[in-house]
């Protein structure tokens, strides 16, 4: 046999990673006392344990203590006790602890990697080269944020005790994503790992013991659904951070409604992998392998929907099949393995069931002729072609090594198909034409877009989704805000509106009767139900009547807002000019609005004039900030830049307050407009005539039809309609506590971004009621990764 023949005959031999250190670590521990609470190791109060098994064999690894509600209560108590000293410590002190954690993890990174592969099933190359180094990077990166906190986040303080619940697909990395920024912000932590993968969290708790983390600052409690529910519902926790399925995320959103807890949700995805005909096809194939078969496809941002341009589809699919036939399925501890086992038998059964359902709906499912190991939860990489957009494999998150393929003809169709999902976590765009790629990226409804790459992550760059992929960001500057809060100038509790209308005395005089209409799609329209609402002046006499808006009127207003493309697509500079023009035109009628304020509210002439002037000033403020509240460029340690773009959330529902009815309305509507959102506003139920008087100002200020829509009526009723409407993307509610809580609970249909005053009024004249705090809530941050170099 000559050299060339030997070369072609070569095959991979076994290259196993030694596991003796990990087995020794497992044998030396009593996992029935695995709860790390207040710096001590404890058994669950009820004595319960659960099994964690090795996915590659199904064999038992350990019986781990299973926390109950009483254990969660003990962990929250320990965190609450530790919080004051930790939050009051200097940024430098916290930075040293974070750095110490990172360095200690570096010293034990091979043990972390092997344990992760044993417990999760992911190939050792992934845990060794990606998960563990990136987890370490997060702690060292956030050491810098801890020390820079006062300078970079003025007037922001740690939110308090945080409850964190992480999934089984990236056990250590998700832990780092959550604990590192929380520690940097001065928060105390109660974290629950997933039942399938508790081991690296236990090792991390040991690292905390050695790294100077004060007792009670980090508490790690293993457990199942009971423990998770206890964390979500505990009154001593100020923030919930959850990574997992969209279904559980919705349960958490509903459970926390009205509690005042800050929440961030990083949920499921159905990410598009878009390949244009001018792409480097070989590179795209390698990217696709990483995008869908990384971690066996058990990745929330997996590129599980391949969209390939028709002209290259046949050639590209052929290349994909050839590459799939060379993927090595086997032991996760073999350094040559590409695909390991799924995490558990239940997950394997779920993936098989979805593949069968997709085939029944017309998909052609192809698998390479590769032998599977005799034991373990293995599934072959699967390519589904002939997939319709409605097929279950194109719509549901499989969370396994299954790729659904569709074709497109042109750029517009590619974008439409990519956005044809209720999710919005990530996407990949492949084209050698950077102009095309950067044209497409902003049009994709996804929180992260990779150009000619996939699965790029870094601690300096935010990660998180749109739509039902959740809200909030992890990593970078955006991620720090999730663990910080600024003190808003809250006032007394808002009283609910009376259930029955009080009689209003008829006004004196011979004024011509006028009933203010609704303002929808740039026109004054009658309410669908043809009912009206009497509005009293400060003396209890009739000041006028307004239309009594209903569900159908909200429907029409939302449709008009959704159809308005001119406003979100306008440049920030153009939006700025329109808002300046609004301020100018309101200024020209300042006396009229001041008189109306005095008539309705009984405010003195001076106070009314001050509110009008403050409203004009606020319009000027946001007009000036429209083209200045910009994104950033991050420079991760890679040959890439990450563009953190600010994008409008979409259609906003806004419930304006009764206190400062003109200033409050403008303070809420205008920052949303400044960032390119369209608005459906429900003005003060008590003083709606101030909003209806704005119609003419809006009409002659060059505001595109549908950008601002105003529906008068019963605030609580209309808030519920907006909360349930799946074409509303964001909702701001300043009303009584019951209305706020119901709005949060009813928002779960599409997981819209909801911000409420939690039943408290706000001092709208204060400096804190304007500026960045409002603008941040009016944007989504999209991180676009752009590689460079050869």
mmCIF file of N, CA, C and O in Angstrom, residues 134 137-138 141-142 145 177 457-463 474-479 632-637 642 644 783 785:
data_model
loop_
_atom_site.group_PDB
_atom_site.id
_atom_site.type_symbol
_atom_site.label_atom_id
_atom_site.label_comp_id
_atom_site.label_asym_id
_atom_site.label_seq_id
_atom_site.Cartn_x
_atom_site.Cartn_y
_atom_site.Cartn_z
ATOM 1 N N UNK A 134 -15.810 30.311 28.074
ATOM 2 C CA UNK A 134 -16.726 31.446 28.002
ATOM 3 C C UNK A 134 -17.330 31.754 29.373
ATOM 4 O O UNK A 134 -17.564 32.924 29.712
ATOM 5 N N UNK A 137 -14.724 33.675 31.115
ATOM 6 C CA UNK A 137 -14.690 35.016 30.513
ATOM 7 C C UNK A 137 -15.764 35.927 31.124
ATOM 8 O O UNK A 137 -15.530 37.107 31.371
ATOM 9 N N UNK A 138 -16.939 35.379 31.404
ATOM 10 C CA UNK A 138 -18.015 36.192 31.978
ATOM 11 C C UNK A 138 -17.644 36.719 33.360
ATOM 12 O O UNK A 138 -17.929 37.880 33.683
ATOM 13 N N UNK A 141 -14.821 39.367 32.873
ATOM 14 C CA UNK A 141 -15.383 40.553 32.225
ATOM 15 C C UNK A 141 -16.216 41.369 33.212
ATOM 16 O O UNK A 141 -16.100 42.601 33.272
ATOM 17 N N UNK A 142 -17.046 40.714 34.002
ATOM 18 C CA UNK A 142 -17.930 41.435 34.913
ATOM 19 C C UNK A 142 -17.210 41.968 36.138
ATOM 20 O O UNK A 142 -17.756 42.842 36.837
ATOM 21 N N UNK A 145 -17.022 45.461 35.181
ATOM 22 C CA UNK A 145 -18.279 46.190 35.367
ATOM 23 C C UNK A 145 -18.497 46.526 36.835
ATOM 24 O O UNK A 145 -19.022 47.601 37.161
ATOM 25 N N UNK A 177 -23.637 33.302 33.011
ATOM 26 C CA UNK A 177 -24.365 34.421 32.417
ATOM 27 C C UNK A 177 -25.224 35.140 33.453
ATOM 28 O O UNK A 177 -25.433 36.346 33.368
ATOM 29 N N UNK A 457 -20.739 34.125 20.687
ATOM 30 C CA UNK A 457 -21.174 34.707 21.952
ATOM 31 C C UNK A 457 -19.974 35.353 22.638
ATOM 32 O O UNK A 457 -18.835 34.910 22.474
ATOM 33 N N UNK A 458 -20.247 36.352 23.438
ATOM 34 C CA UNK A 458 -19.189 36.920 24.260
ATOM 35 C C UNK A 458 -19.807 37.693 25.419
ATOM 36 O O UNK A 458 -20.929 38.219 25.293
ATOM 37 N N UNK A 459 -19.075 37.771 26.512
ATOM 38 C CA UNK A 459 -19.569 38.468 27.700
ATOM 39 C C UNK A 459 -19.790 39.948 27.455
ATOM 40 O O UNK A 459 -20.576 40.586 28.161
ATOM 41 N N UNK A 460 -19.108 40.533 26.458
ATOM 42 C CA UNK A 460 -19.244 41.960 26.179
ATOM 43 C C UNK A 460 -20.443 42.283 25.314
ATOM 44 O O UNK A 460 -20.777 43.459 25.137
ATOM 45 N N UNK A 461 -21.103 41.260 24.775
ATOM 46 C CA UNK A 461 -22.169 41.468 23.790
ATOM 47 C C UNK A 461 -23.478 40.895 24.320
ATOM 48 O O UNK A 461 -23.527 39.756 24.786
ATOM 49 N N UNK A 462 -24.529 41.683 24.217
ATOM 50 C CA UNK A 462 -25.818 41.253 24.724
ATOM 51 C C UNK A 462 -26.408 40.099 23.931
ATOM 52 O O UNK A 462 -26.164 39.943 22.736
ATOM 53 N N UNK A 463 -27.205 39.300 24.617
ATOM 54 C CA UNK A 463 -27.894 38.168 23.985
ATOM 55 C C UNK A 463 -29.303 38.107 24.551
ATOM 56 O O UNK A 463 -29.515 38.185 25.760
ATOM 57 N N UNK A 474 -28.766 39.359 28.203
ATOM 58 C CA UNK A 474 -27.710 38.812 29.061
ATOM 59 C C UNK A 474 -26.371 39.098 28.409
ATOM 60 O O UNK A 474 -26.189 38.856 27.212
ATOM 61 N N UNK A 475 -25.435 39.621 29.204
ATOM 62 C CA UNK A 475 -24.130 39.975 28.678
ATOM 63 C C UNK A 475 -24.053 41.434 28.305
ATOM 64 O O UNK A 475 -25.052 42.069 27.955
ATOM 65 N N UNK A 476 -22.841 41.981 28.394
ATOM 66 C CA UNK A 476 -22.601 43.340 27.959
ATOM 67 C C UNK A 476 -23.274 44.379 28.825
ATOM 68 O O UNK A 476 -23.798 44.110 29.908
ATOM 69 N N UNK A 477 -23.280 45.600 28.335
ATOM 70 C CA UNK A 477 -23.892 46.716 29.051
ATOM 71 C C UNK A 477 -25.400 46.489 29.225
ATOM 72 O O UNK A 477 -25.958 46.771 30.289
ATOM 73 N N UNK A 478 -26.045 45.966 28.166
ATOM 74 C CA UNK A 478 -27.472 45.735 28.257
ATOM 75 C C UNK A 478 -27.813 44.750 29.372
ATOM 76 O O UNK A 478 -28.811 44.893 30.074
ATOM 77 N N UNK A 479 -26.968 43.724 29.508
ATOM 78 C CA UNK A 479 -27.203 42.718 30.531
ATOM 79 C C UNK A 479 -27.044 43.246 31.940
ATOM 80 O O UNK A 479 -27.719 42.770 32.869
ATOM 81 N N UNK A 632 -24.430 50.801 20.185
ATOM 82 C CA UNK A 632 -22.989 50.788 20.422
ATOM 83 C C UNK A 632 -22.323 49.785 19.485
ATOM 84 O O UNK A 632 -22.998 48.946 18.871
ATOM 85 N N UNK A 633 -21.020 49.865 19.433
ATOM 86 C CA UNK A 633 -20.223 48.864 18.727
ATOM 87 C C UNK A 633 -19.372 48.152 19.764
ATOM 88 O O UNK A 633 -18.571 48.781 20.458
ATOM 89 N N UNK A 634 -19.583 46.844 19.908
ATOM 90 C CA UNK A 634 -18.791 46.040 20.841
ATOM 91 C C UNK A 634 -17.639 45.382 20.090
ATOM 92 O O UNK A 634 -17.760 45.034 18.911
ATOM 93 N N UNK A 635 -16.539 45.198 20.781
ATOM 94 C CA UNK A 635 -15.366 44.558 20.188
ATOM 95 C C UNK A 635 -15.013 43.305 20.982
ATOM 96 O O UNK A 635 -14.186 43.348 21.888
ATOM 97 N N UNK A 636 -15.643 42.186 20.674
ATOM 98 C CA UNK A 636 -15.341 40.945 21.387
ATOM 99 C C UNK A 636 -13.942 40.454 21.026
ATOM 100 O O UNK A 636 -13.356 40.897 20.036
ATOM 101 N N UNK A 637 -13.395 39.536 21.822
ATOM 102 C CA UNK A 637 -12.059 39.000 21.520
ATOM 103 C C UNK A 637 -12.114 38.009 20.364
ATOM 104 O O UNK A 637 -11.878 36.819 20.516
ATOM 105 N N UNK A 642 -19.475 43.687 16.929
ATOM 106 C CA UNK A 642 -20.884 43.447 17.195
ATOM 107 C C UNK A 642 -21.594 44.781 17.259
ATOM 108 O O UNK A 642 -21.270 45.627 18.099
ATOM 109 N N UNK A 644 -24.584 46.761 18.308
ATOM 110 C CA UNK A 644 -25.751 46.727 19.190
ATOM 111 C C UNK A 644 -26.701 47.822 18.735
ATOM 112 O O UNK A 644 -26.576 48.980 19.125
ATOM 113 N N UNK A 783 -28.184 42.636 18.445
ATOM 114 C CA UNK A 783 -26.740 42.499 18.295
ATOM 115 C C UNK A 783 -26.434 41.793 16.978
ATOM 116 O O UNK A 783 -26.764 40.617 16.798
ATOM 117 N N UNK A 785 -23.549 40.500 14.575
ATOM 118 C CA UNK A 785 -22.135 40.124 14.555
ATOM 119 C C UNK A 785 -21.623 40.164 13.112
ATOM 120 O O UNK A 785 -22.173 39.476 12.238
#
